[in-house]
């Protein structure tokens, strides 16, 4: 039996108390508590006191249990990812719709209805592991599919283009966005001189800049964003015929983002907002789902298309090649352990099964080197594929052996081939991975193809495809970011690029920055085009869910609130498959008008309205009187209004609305009768009342 800190024998009950959490102790099959051991398996008698010479004497080196425990603790951290350090993963499966054998021999696409295990890790790019979720940033969208012919990793982002065209510029891009080396800040922010200095000197980044200054870079939820493979890949069928392919993940939940002011406040109120949201949704059985779509095209299309299909700063508009749904990805299980799975998962662009192949995109080619290399640094051994999350789930056989932490080695005499012992695996030209036999010729050069030279036309196309308020958000984001840049010449250099994208945008940003005289347009290697048509697929608002499913209403209550109304609201939200959360003056809850007790989930200071998609204010007159005096309650309402959210309220809440500066509009809905609850939820399906912002 273990010793308590007082030195007395402690019962299991005492041990629970000593832990202070009442948590479950591990039990053996016959119900006894498992005995704690060292990592070597030796039972531990005392985990409370180091071995020392006399009660008040020095610690003894011979205390192997203490030394092993501290040694292991000292080495708990592994290097965080150099980019995409902050991430969150979930398990699920991919279900193939129907055979794509015509285009690819990839095993995963041969049989309709087949399910393949999957692991997904979402991430931000710039911040460290402990940074906040709502940074303005690209989101990583990395999918590992454990296919019957090996792991296939689609290591994508939530934005379909990238900042640079050649992998050799990646370290420069990332250095520029990370904390500045002399001062060590800012963390997880692009709003500083070094980033905008690099960008303003790198015109190829302009299309991507439009995307990251848009609300795509501040998604409401990881569940509400698209994913993109970015590069052009190849499908190869059984006859080794090639079809070019781009991969897109479309969320069944629809697209949704927050506004910048909201993002800033969410980072303060709940820095884990995105991971908590994914955790809550999956734990509640509301499994997020994406459709995998492919854009397929041949060499003929590639030759005729306006831009180079190898250029990762360009998209192929969905109006030109319609994405074809080929399967669905469902996330239905959280990892058992964050470190073992989410932290140790190793994604690699070069993980492709037979039937999928690379294109010559110079970014992809560079990535194919980087992702293997980085795993050695992070996971520390060539045997990182022995970690369960990285191991294939199909049979595998090879002669790789030994090295740090080897969990599996070849069995038997032969660890090479050919061998005379007729042992071990052999290659198979039929089943094995074959590359597309693309002809390659030319001089050995360091040159950027001229077909990569148009840096502005698609940036303009993205901008004009946005709704009015989305355009406004881009202008505000650029203004905010550049307002943090201390060197005026960098701000002006950016305006000179914007002039090549959209003059109105450039003028607005210049005016808001207080730049009196517009600079000259940046020299463009190729005259920017203004004839590319708007594409609806590029707007978030045009691709919303038209449903409130999976969203959450924050309900501000007080003592004396109407219990029947709350019940009605809860039931209506449930049938919409949305949820509600009670925000109360005290987290213990409030006493409703009928004497029933309504438990709080948040206390008002801890549950600001930025955490919700819409709000309802269900208070008594006395409650409203009290809440009017509280800044947190006034902010709850005024923020919801400023962020264009739908607000339902009882009549008694009027003084609070007035004090918070709420002006009546169609998004402010009085709950006079039960029918009004339905009207509120119907309005919520629009997610936000953007017309309010225009006012
Ligand atoms: Fe990555 N990237 N990247 N990247 N990337 C990494 O690999 C790299 C790029 C992306 O959740 C690293 O395991 C280079 C584009 C995601 O674990 C590293 C270049 C896209 C993740 C690396 C790029 C991505 C990474 C760091 C320029 C979207 C996180 C840790 C050619 C299509 C995966 C690691 C996860 C991670 C290199 C550009 C997506 C260093 C050299 C473009 C989603 O290998």
XYZ file of C-alpha atoms and ligand atoms in Angstrom:
739
model
C 0.000 0.000 0.000
C 1.338 3.473 -0.895
C 2.604 5.867 1.753
C 0.789 9.150 2.185
C 2.757 12.412 2.442
C 2.513 12.049 6.215
C 4.295 8.747 5.953
C 1.251 6.737 7.034
C -0.237 3.970 4.939
C -2.883 5.430 2.667
C -6.072 3.647 1.672
C -7.352 3.902 -1.917
C -9.868 6.398 -0.629
C -7.073 8.521 0.879
C -5.117 8.320 -2.348
C -8.092 9.713 -4.258
C -8.329 12.560 -1.775
C -4.594 13.221 -2.018
C -5.001 13.583 -5.792
C -7.742 16.065 -5.148
C -9.679 15.002 -8.220
C -11.652 12.030 -7.084
C -10.540 10.548 -10.419
C -10.745 6.876 -11.251
C -7.740 4.822 -10.273
C -6.702 2.145 -12.738
C -8.228 -1.144 -11.764
C -7.146 -4.648 -12.610
C -9.643 -7.152 -13.994
C -10.468 -8.444 -10.507
C -11.202 -4.923 -9.285
C -7.938 -4.275 -7.405
C -6.060 -1.038 -8.005
C -3.135 -1.570 -10.372
C 0.207 -1.148 -8.717
C 2.269 1.754 -10.026
C 5.573 0.648 -11.515
C 8.695 2.247 -12.937
C 9.109 2.192 -16.699
C 11.163 -0.973 -16.141
C 8.206 -2.575 -14.425
C 9.422 -2.510 -10.822
C 6.549 -1.850 -8.361
C 6.749 1.545 -6.658
C 6.276 1.797 -2.899
C 6.300 5.582 -2.468
C 5.656 8.178 -5.152
C 5.398 11.071 -2.686
C 8.878 11.286 -1.172
C 12.389 11.070 -2.607
C 14.816 8.728 -0.902
C 16.920 10.748 1.522
C 19.446 10.254 4.243
C 17.396 10.906 7.365
C 14.122 12.835 7.422
C 15.782 16.195 6.737
C 18.895 14.930 4.978
C 20.217 15.057 1.385
C 18.628 13.151 -1.498
C 20.289 9.920 -2.568
C 21.514 9.248 -6.118
C 20.436 5.663 -5.766
C 16.757 6.681 -5.933
C 16.248 5.200 -9.414
C 12.511 5.817 -9.334
C 12.999 9.555 -8.746
C 15.751 9.806 -11.374
C 13.780 7.899 -14.007
C 10.669 10.002 -13.366
C 12.489 13.351 -13.634
C 14.645 12.176 -16.560
C 11.518 11.274 -18.466
C 9.787 14.527 -17.576
C 12.832 16.562 -18.688
C 12.530 15.014 -22.141
C 8.772 15.319 -22.631
C 8.937 17.990 -25.320
C 9.804 17.218 -28.902
C 10.547 20.045 -31.332
C 7.344 21.679 -32.448
C 6.687 21.770 -36.177
C 8.663 24.600 -37.744
C 5.406 25.647 -39.398
C 1.880 24.480 -38.537
C 2.965 23.980 -34.902
C -0.505 24.555 -33.510
C -2.876 21.902 -34.692
C -5.762 19.692 -33.774
C -6.539 16.249 -35.107
C -9.422 13.824 -35.367
C -10.028 10.324 -36.692
C -12.654 9.332 -39.180
C -13.151 7.583 -42.452
C -13.315 8.263 -46.155
C -16.108 6.658 -48.143
C -15.639 6.218 -51.871
C -18.727 7.085 -53.946
C -18.007 5.008 -57.035
C -15.172 3.486 -59.002
C -12.781 5.944 -60.633
C -10.867 3.143 -62.337
C -11.195 4.999 -65.629
C -8.847 7.679 -64.281
C -6.813 6.067 -61.536
C -5.750 2.641 -60.377
C -5.489 3.931 -56.793
C -6.991 1.138 -54.729
C -9.032 3.582 -52.642
C -11.032 4.584 -55.752
C -11.839 1.129 -57.112
C -14.960 0.166 -55.149
C -17.973 2.372 -54.414
C -19.143 2.336 -50.790
C -15.775 1.239 -49.401
C -14.578 2.962 -46.243
C -10.929 3.841 -45.599
C -9.672 4.954 -42.160
C -8.515 8.569 -42.042
C -6.777 10.980 -39.681
C -6.991 14.737 -40.193
C -4.919 17.492 -38.597
C -6.005 21.118 -38.894
C -3.510 23.817 -38.000
C -2.483 27.433 -38.148
C 0.832 28.144 -39.838
C 2.706 30.968 -38.180
C 2.142 30.629 -34.444
C 3.861 28.399 -31.896
C 2.117 25.422 -30.353
C 0.596 27.569 -27.616
C -0.681 30.404 -29.803
C -4.340 31.345 -30.135
C -6.708 29.692 -32.593
C -8.157 32.809 -34.200
C -4.930 34.278 -35.603
C -5.311 35.712 -39.079
C -3.600 32.881 -40.903
C -3.901 30.107 -43.439
C -5.243 26.870 -41.931
C -3.518 23.572 -42.634
C -5.890 20.811 -43.734
C -3.803 17.631 -43.742
C -5.509 14.308 -44.401
C -3.925 10.885 -43.964
C -5.812 8.101 -45.699
C -4.752 4.617 -44.605
C -5.412 2.914 -47.939
C -4.948 -0.772 -48.780
C -1.921 0.195 -50.846
C -0.195 2.470 -48.399
C -0.751 5.795 -46.715
C -1.900 8.657 -48.897
C -1.382 12.098 -47.390
C -3.149 15.089 -48.922
C -1.272 17.822 -47.081
C -3.367 20.823 -48.003
C -4.559 24.195 -46.773
C -7.932 25.943 -46.494
C -6.820 28.289 -49.275
C -6.254 26.944 -52.804
C -3.205 29.041 -53.702
C 0.109 29.771 -52.019
C 2.422 32.743 -51.418
C 5.349 31.564 -53.500
C 6.044 29.659 -56.672
C 9.310 27.974 -55.771
C 10.093 25.982 -52.621
C 13.472 27.695 -52.299
C 11.641 30.800 -51.049
C 9.790 28.969 -48.250
C 12.361 29.621 -45.484
C 12.331 33.349 -46.395
C 8.545 33.530 -46.353
C 8.329 31.765 -42.994
C 11.188 33.731 -41.415
C 9.424 36.932 -42.424
C 6.110 36.005 -40.797
C 7.526 34.466 -37.601
C 8.512 36.727 -34.650
C 11.230 39.166 -35.721
C 14.595 37.703 -34.706
C 15.974 40.639 -32.735
C 12.888 41.235 -30.562
C 11.156 37.870 -30.493
C 7.681 39.194 -31.348
C 4.983 39.414 -32.618
C 3.610 35.938 -32.059
C 1.208 34.365 -34.579
C 0.694 37.598 -36.463
C 1.436 38.770 -39.949
C 0.826 42.409 -38.966
C 4.455 43.533 -38.741
C 7.184 45.015 -40.901
C 9.157 41.906 -41.815
C 6.180 40.058 -43.244
C 4.924 42.953 -45.316
C 8.446 43.847 -46.375
C 8.908 40.379 -47.842
C 5.430 40.325 -49.371
C 5.735 43.773 -50.922
C 8.977 42.602 -52.548
C 7.346 39.370 -53.771
C 4.625 40.163 -56.316
C 3.872 36.456 -56.873
C 2.237 36.464 -53.413
C -0.522 38.926 -54.379
C -3.234 36.372 -55.164
C -2.595 34.628 -51.848
C -2.573 37.987 -50.051
C -6.125 38.654 -51.231
C -7.164 35.290 -49.759
C -5.405 35.762 -46.397
C -6.767 39.273 -46.029
C -10.244 37.880 -46.649
C -12.364 36.231 -43.956
C -11.035 32.834 -45.134
C -8.151 33.465 -42.744
C -10.461 33.730 -39.704
C -12.832 30.757 -39.984
C -15.655 30.414 -37.463
C -14.897 26.733 -37.050
C -12.539 24.158 -38.525
C -15.778 22.431 -39.552
C -16.823 25.382 -41.688
C -13.873 25.641 -44.034
C -12.827 24.161 -47.344
C -9.605 22.277 -47.959
C -7.416 22.249 -51.044
C -4.541 20.096 -52.249
C -3.291 23.287 -53.968
C -0.912 21.678 -56.477
C -1.830 19.871 -59.644
C -1.315 16.117 -59.249
C -1.760 13.248 -61.695
C -4.077 10.278 -61.659
C -2.696 7.221 -63.483
C -4.979 4.391 -64.564
C -4.108 0.720 -65.086
C -2.751 1.546 -68.537
C -0.574 4.286 -67.007
C -2.620 6.956 -68.805
C -2.423 10.279 -67.009
C -5.173 12.741 -66.076
C -4.264 15.924 -64.206
C -6.149 16.356 -60.955
C -6.678 18.999 -58.282
C -8.186 18.018 -54.909
C -10.838 20.040 -53.054
C -12.620 19.302 -49.759
C -16.093 20.886 -49.516
C -17.637 21.072 -46.025
C -21.218 19.777 -45.827
C -21.641 22.319 -42.991
C -21.194 25.243 -45.398
C -18.590 27.996 -45.141
C -18.556 30.502 -42.305
C -16.055 32.964 -40.891
C -15.949 35.555 -38.129
C -15.171 39.258 -38.386
C -11.781 40.561 -37.289
C -12.993 42.384 -34.167
C -14.650 39.132 -33.126
C -11.503 37.106 -33.823
C -9.429 39.373 -31.593
C -11.931 38.993 -28.766
C -12.283 35.220 -29.192
C -8.515 34.909 -28.810
C -8.852 36.526 -25.404
C -12.041 34.772 -24.307
C -11.115 31.288 -25.519
C -7.747 30.814 -27.259
C -8.762 27.172 -27.847
C -11.991 28.130 -29.580
C -11.433 26.017 -32.704
C -10.195 22.912 -30.964
C -12.936 23.101 -28.335
C -15.529 23.445 -31.096
C -14.262 20.345 -32.905
C -14.032 18.389 -29.656
C -17.571 19.415 -28.622
C -19.081 18.617 -32.017
C -17.515 15.175 -32.299
C -18.184 14.276 -28.663
C -21.843 15.300 -29.172
C -22.115 13.029 -32.215
C -22.409 15.924 -34.663
C -19.771 14.531 -37.011
C -18.371 17.047 -39.474
C -18.229 15.929 -43.058
C -16.490 17.028 -46.245
C -16.884 15.892 -49.812
C -13.705 15.207 -51.711
C -14.021 16.746 -55.147
C -11.627 16.485 -58.051
C -11.030 18.837 -60.932
C -9.887 16.598 -63.772
C -8.238 17.807 -66.971
C -5.937 16.663 -69.711
C -2.780 17.998 -71.334
C -4.857 19.715 -73.991
C -6.669 21.794 -71.353
C -3.373 22.472 -69.571
C -1.883 23.828 -72.806
C -4.865 26.105 -73.457
C -5.602 27.374 -69.912
C -4.869 31.050 -69.202
C -2.291 30.172 -66.543
C 0.298 27.487 -65.967
C -1.251 24.509 -64.210
C 2.083 23.993 -62.435
C 1.900 27.431 -60.838
C 0.656 27.062 -57.223
C -0.334 30.726 -57.028
C -3.233 30.080 -59.435
C -6.562 28.293 -59.277
C -8.622 26.746 -62.017
C -11.993 28.449 -61.474
C -14.790 26.023 -60.652
C -16.849 27.562 -63.451
C -14.195 26.359 -65.923
C -13.729 22.871 -64.490
C -16.546 21.777 -62.264
C -15.370 19.863 -59.181
C -16.619 16.280 -59.260
C -17.523 14.729 -55.871
C -15.777 11.362 -55.493
C -16.237 10.532 -51.822
C -16.887 11.841 -48.354
C -14.740 12.283 -45.273
C -16.407 11.961 -41.875
C -14.642 12.814 -38.619
C -16.196 10.768 -35.841
C -13.580 10.129 -33.152
C -11.161 12.204 -31.138
C -7.685 10.818 -30.476
C -7.211 8.994 -27.181
C -4.063 10.979 -26.563
C -3.142 14.304 -28.090
C 0.618 13.752 -28.072
C 0.613 10.182 -29.377
C -1.585 11.008 -32.315
C -1.980 14.708 -33.136
C 1.548 15.682 -32.164
C 3.364 12.653 -33.535
C 1.469 12.320 -36.790
C 3.849 12.826 -39.682
C 2.299 14.027 -42.921
C 4.324 13.848 -46.099
C 3.401 15.047 -49.557
C 5.440 12.183 -50.991
C 3.063 9.640 -49.434
C 1.044 8.741 -52.523
C -0.324 5.317 -53.474
C 0.006 3.707 -56.909
C -2.358 5.566 -59.249
C -1.557 9.029 -57.847
C 1.528 10.890 -59.020
C 3.150 14.298 -58.798
C 3.260 17.109 -61.300
C 6.337 19.265 -61.798
C 4.920 22.093 -59.684
C 8.188 23.505 -58.251
C 6.608 23.985 -54.832
C 5.403 20.399 -54.679
C 8.783 19.100 -55.824
C 10.466 20.978 -52.969
C 7.883 19.836 -50.429
C 8.575 16.238 -51.405
C 12.054 16.699 -49.917
C 11.061 18.717 -46.860
C 8.433 16.544 -45.232
C 10.623 13.452 -44.823
C 13.532 15.533 -43.606
C 11.484 17.341 -40.984
C 10.257 14.089 -39.374
C 13.808 13.130 -38.372
C 14.208 16.435 -36.605
C 10.852 16.238 -34.870
C 10.358 12.570 -34.151
C 14.047 11.799 -33.827
C 14.326 8.486 -35.615
C 14.030 6.986 -39.063
C 11.595 4.611 -37.395
C 8.838 7.217 -37.069
C 6.678 4.953 -39.248
C 6.651 2.467 -36.337
C 4.528 4.905 -34.305
C 0.944 3.607 -34.614
C -0.509 6.864 -36.007
C 2.043 6.799 -38.837
C 2.116 3.076 -39.538
C 0.233 1.831 -42.593
C -2.866 -0.206 -41.842
C -2.238 -2.496 -44.815
C 0.339 -5.307 -44.859
C 3.894 -4.045 -45.481
C 7.188 -5.839 -45.978
C 10.667 -4.461 -46.539
C 14.266 -4.933 -45.443
C 14.690 -1.659 -43.585
C 16.089 -2.407 -40.152
C 17.594 -1.178 -36.888
C 17.995 2.471 -35.934
C 16.681 4.254 -32.859
C 13.552 2.830 -31.292
C 13.122 0.042 -33.848
C 9.888 -1.768 -33.016
C 10.007 -4.213 -35.909
C 12.914 -5.851 -37.665
C 13.024 -8.402 -40.499
C 12.558 -11.930 -39.205
C 14.834 -14.762 -40.338
C 18.219 -14.875 -42.033
C 17.616 -12.684 -45.070
C 17.729 -8.939 -44.643
C 18.678 -8.189 -48.226
C 17.608 -9.171 -51.690
C 18.195 -10.810 -54.043
C 18.986 -13.709 -51.733
C 19.329 -17.458 -52.257
C 17.181 -18.343 -49.278
C 13.966 -17.511 -51.111
C 13.041 -15.351 -48.170
C 11.483 -11.966 -47.838
C 9.461 -9.692 -50.096
C 10.114 -9.057 -53.789
C 9.161 -6.115 -55.966
C 6.141 -6.386 -58.259
C 6.185 -4.336 -61.473
C 2.462 -4.892 -61.914
C 1.181 -3.926 -58.459
C 3.985 -1.565 -57.536
C 4.083 2.225 -57.694
C 5.004 3.499 -61.155
C 5.746 7.102 -62.046
C 4.267 8.721 -65.123
C 6.855 8.407 -67.873
C 6.893 12.110 -68.592
C 9.483 13.226 -71.121
C 11.889 15.804 -69.702
C 14.532 17.662 -71.606
C 16.229 21.019 -71.484
C 19.165 22.898 -70.100
C 20.101 22.829 -66.449
C 18.927 26.292 -65.364
C 17.688 28.349 -62.451
C 14.798 30.077 -64.165
C 11.169 30.903 -63.430
C 9.012 29.989 -66.440
C 7.446 32.973 -68.197
C 4.099 31.234 -67.894
C 4.335 31.981 -64.138
C 4.685 35.755 -64.625
C 1.111 37.078 -64.216
C 0.806 37.936 -60.526
C -2.224 40.205 -60.446
C -5.037 38.973 -62.710
C -6.319 36.207 -60.460
C -5.899 38.435 -57.389
C -8.309 40.817 -59.065
C -10.635 37.974 -59.988
C -10.744 36.887 -56.346
C -11.496 40.427 -55.187
C -14.333 41.072 -57.628
C -15.902 37.709 -56.755
C -16.600 38.842 -53.192
C -19.827 40.359 -51.903
C -19.701 44.031 -50.976
C -19.096 43.433 -47.292
C -16.481 40.762 -48.001
C -14.621 43.305 -50.121
C -14.904 45.751 -47.259
C -13.392 43.202 -44.879
C -10.425 42.763 -47.223
C -9.865 46.522 -47.263
C -10.148 46.677 -43.472
C -7.757 43.752 -43.009
C -5.161 45.323 -45.292
C -5.556 48.616 -43.456
C -5.182 46.970 -40.052
C -2.144 44.924 -41.044
C -0.372 47.801 -42.771
C -1.197 50.149 -39.895
C 1.065 47.935 -37.763
C 3.897 48.326 -40.264
C 6.185 51.053 -38.961
C 8.113 51.718 -42.170
C 6.087 53.979 -44.498
C 7.855 52.836 -47.665
C 6.606 49.272 -47.106
C 3.008 50.496 -46.785
C 3.356 52.461 -49.991
C 4.936 49.549 -51.824
C 1.872 47.482 -50.932
C -0.457 50.191 -52.256
C 1.469 50.158 -55.532
C 0.672 46.441 -55.856
C -2.984 46.937 -54.909
C -3.260 49.452 -57.748
C -2.635 46.554 -60.131
C -5.415 44.542 -58.486
C -8.240 47.026 -57.937
C -7.884 50.779 -57.912
C -10.846 51.281 -55.602
C -9.312 48.908 -53.075
C -5.932 50.637 -53.310
C -7.516 54.057 -52.845
C -9.596 52.951 -49.856
C -6.623 51.398 -48.072
C -4.375 54.377 -48.864
C -7.007 56.773 -47.574
C -7.536 54.788 -44.366
C -3.783 54.661 -43.790
C -3.557 58.405 -44.298
C -1.381 58.165 -47.404
C -1.997 61.497 -49.122
C -0.456 60.833 -52.518
C -1.015 57.522 -54.253
C 2.232 55.868 -55.331
C 2.800 54.653 -58.902
C 1.464 51.259 -59.899
C 4.038 48.508 -59.343
C 5.790 47.397 -62.501
C 4.076 44.247 -63.685
C 5.989 41.611 -65.637
C 2.775 40.932 -67.574
C -0.036 43.464 -68.064
C -2.729 42.557 -65.470
C -5.985 41.391 -67.042
C -9.352 42.739 -66.026
C -11.457 40.385 -68.148
C -11.487 37.360 -65.827
C -15.097 36.919 -64.708
C -16.218 36.821 -61.078
C -16.460 33.312 -59.621
C -19.158 32.637 -57.008
C -17.164 29.738 -55.598
C -14.646 32.219 -54.182
C -17.059 33.958 -51.798
C -17.733 32.572 -48.336
C -21.147 34.181 -48.046
C -22.320 32.749 -51.348
C -21.403 29.296 -50.048
C -23.043 29.443 -46.649
C -25.079 26.541 -45.245
C -28.615 28.053 -45.488
C -29.154 26.237 -42.209
C -28.288 26.853 -38.588
C -27.245 23.225 -38.069
C -24.127 22.808 -35.957
C -24.276 26.408 -34.735
C -24.733 27.701 -31.187
C -26.938 30.343 -29.525
C -25.767 32.045 -26.326
C -28.755 32.721 -24.075
C -28.306 35.448 -21.485
C -30.615 34.775 -18.526
C -31.382 36.267 -15.127
C -33.397 35.273 -12.081
C -37.100 35.378 -12.890
C -36.593 34.526 -16.600
C -39.361 32.694 -18.393
C -38.651 28.952 -18.177
C -41.269 27.960 -20.767
C -39.687 30.233 -23.352
C -36.245 28.751 -22.704
C -37.673 25.253 -23.167
C -39.303 26.282 -26.418
C -36.048 27.813 -27.647
C -34.055 24.744 -26.720
C -36.500 22.412 -28.457
C -36.575 24.536 -31.595
C -32.777 24.642 -31.744
C -32.606 20.906 -31.208
C -34.872 20.258 -34.144
C -32.622 22.566 -36.221
C -29.712 20.411 -34.908
C -28.198 23.486 -33.321
C -27.366 23.993 -29.642
C -27.727 26.626 -26.966
C -25.616 27.609 -23.995
C -26.899 29.400 -20.874
C -24.935 32.496 -19.877
C -25.898 33.604 -16.370
C -24.788 36.263 -13.895
C -23.457 33.410 -11.747
C -22.318 30.087 -13.215
C -24.411 28.210 -10.644
C -27.481 29.389 -12.532
C -30.701 31.310 -11.982
C -34.179 30.668 -10.615
C -36.754 30.926 -13.369
C -40.199 32.521 -12.975
C -41.831 29.134 -12.294
C -39.362 28.347 -9.516
C -37.319 25.913 -11.628
C -33.548 26.125 -11.545
C -31.704 26.908 -14.800
C -28.047 25.934 -14.622
C -25.470 28.221 -16.174
C -22.784 26.962 -18.517
C -20.891 30.253 -18.442
C -20.864 33.201 -16.135
C -21.405 36.392 -18.042
C -17.749 37.514 -17.832
C -16.620 34.133 -19.186
C -19.201 33.792 -21.942
C -19.005 36.842 -24.199
C -21.237 36.796 -27.260
C -18.247 36.312 -29.602
C -18.385 32.642 -28.625
C -21.840 32.246 -30.203
C -23.398 32.394 -33.636
C -26.466 34.236 -32.388
C -27.778 35.359 -29.013
C -31.035 35.459 -27.098
C -31.714 37.629 -24.081
C -34.256 36.026 -21.810
C -34.318 38.074 -18.619
C -36.824 39.480 -16.135
C -37.290 43.240 -15.671
C -35.344 43.104 -12.401
C -32.673 41.004 -14.099
C -32.326 43.530 -16.910
C -32.014 46.302 -14.349
C -29.087 44.492 -12.723
C -27.440 43.520 -16.002
C -27.532 47.057 -17.386
C -25.025 47.956 -14.681
C -22.567 45.244 -15.765
C -20.059 46.049 -18.531
C -19.830 42.366 -19.510
C -23.605 42.193 -20.066
C -23.637 45.412 -22.096
C -20.682 44.136 -24.177
C -22.490 40.827 -24.692
C -25.297 42.674 -26.432
C -23.367 45.450 -28.163
C -20.783 43.017 -29.605
C -23.515 40.715 -30.896
C -25.064 43.719 -32.604
C -21.759 45.028 -33.966
C -20.835 41.587 -35.298
C -24.112 41.471 -37.236
C -25.547 38.578 -35.238
C -29.217 37.821 -34.868
C -30.519 38.871 -31.467
C -33.721 37.515 -29.953
C -35.011 39.201 -26.827
C -37.926 39.381 -24.436
C -39.624 42.720 -23.880
C -38.027 43.057 -20.444
C -34.565 43.154 -22.066
C -35.251 46.495 -23.776
C -33.316 48.651 -21.258
C -30.241 46.459 -21.790
C -30.591 46.712 -25.592
C -30.952 50.485 -25.320
C -27.929 50.839 -23.090
C -25.902 48.635 -25.489
C -26.787 50.895 -28.412
C -28.879 48.315 -30.276
C -31.007 49.865 -33.005
C -34.059 47.978 -34.157
C -33.612 46.142 -37.459
C -34.822 42.858 -38.912
C -32.035 41.041 -37.071
C -33.315 42.131 -33.675
C -36.271 39.871 -33.006
C -38.737 40.385 -30.150
C -39.949 37.148 -28.590
C -43.575 38.035 -27.955
C -45.125 34.681 -28.746
C -43.835 31.130 -29.256
C -44.082 31.687 -33.037
C -41.358 34.293 -32.745
C -38.906 31.593 -31.694
C -39.342 29.920 -35.073
C -38.920 33.252 -36.833
C -35.684 33.835 -34.914
C -34.249 30.467 -35.907
C -35.296 30.931 -39.489
C -33.410 34.248 -39.555
C -30.386 32.637 -37.937
C -30.019 30.458 -41.042
C -28.542 33.504 -42.763
C -25.872 33.385 -40.007
C -25.310 37.161 -40.051
C -27.299 40.216 -41.022
C -24.632 41.803 -43.202
C -26.984 44.607 -44.209
C -26.470 45.984 -40.689
C -22.765 46.428 -41.358
C -23.476 48.384 -44.527
C -25.431 50.882 -42.433
Fe 4.118 22.668 -45.602
N 5.443 21.988 -44.247
N 5.634 23.371 -46.730
N 2.806 23.518 -46.934
N 2.596 22.028 -44.518
C 5.138 21.384 -43.092
O 6.141 19.419 -42.249
C 6.919 23.030 -46.591
C 3.114 24.201 -48.061
C 1.289 22.059 -44.844
O -0.587 18.901 -39.664
C 6.334 20.812 -42.392
O 5.619 17.888 -40.663
C 7.707 23.588 -47.660
C 1.969 24.337 -48.909
C 0.499 21.529 -43.770
O 1.393 17.990 -39.466
C 7.474 21.109 -43.369
C 6.829 24.296 -48.414
C 0.951 23.722 -48.233
C 1.418 21.169 -42.784
C 6.758 21.856 -44.473
C 5.539 24.149 -47.849
C 1.494 23.230 -47.008
C 2.717 21.489 -43.289
C 6.518 21.279 -40.977
C 7.138 25.150 -49.648
C -0.516 23.599 -48.659
C 1.105 20.591 -41.423
C 6.164 20.111 -40.092
C 7.424 24.440 -50.772
C -0.720 22.912 -49.881
C 0.927 19.124 -41.458
C 5.926 19.014 -40.980
C 0.545 18.636 -40.092
C 3.893 21.231 -42.587
C 7.419 22.277 -45.547
C 4.391 24.792 -48.366
C 0.677 22.542 -46.056
C 8.666 21.846 -42.795
C 9.198 23.414 -47.854
C 1.918 24.995 -50.287
C -1.009 21.386 -43.727
O 8.016 19.929 -43.895
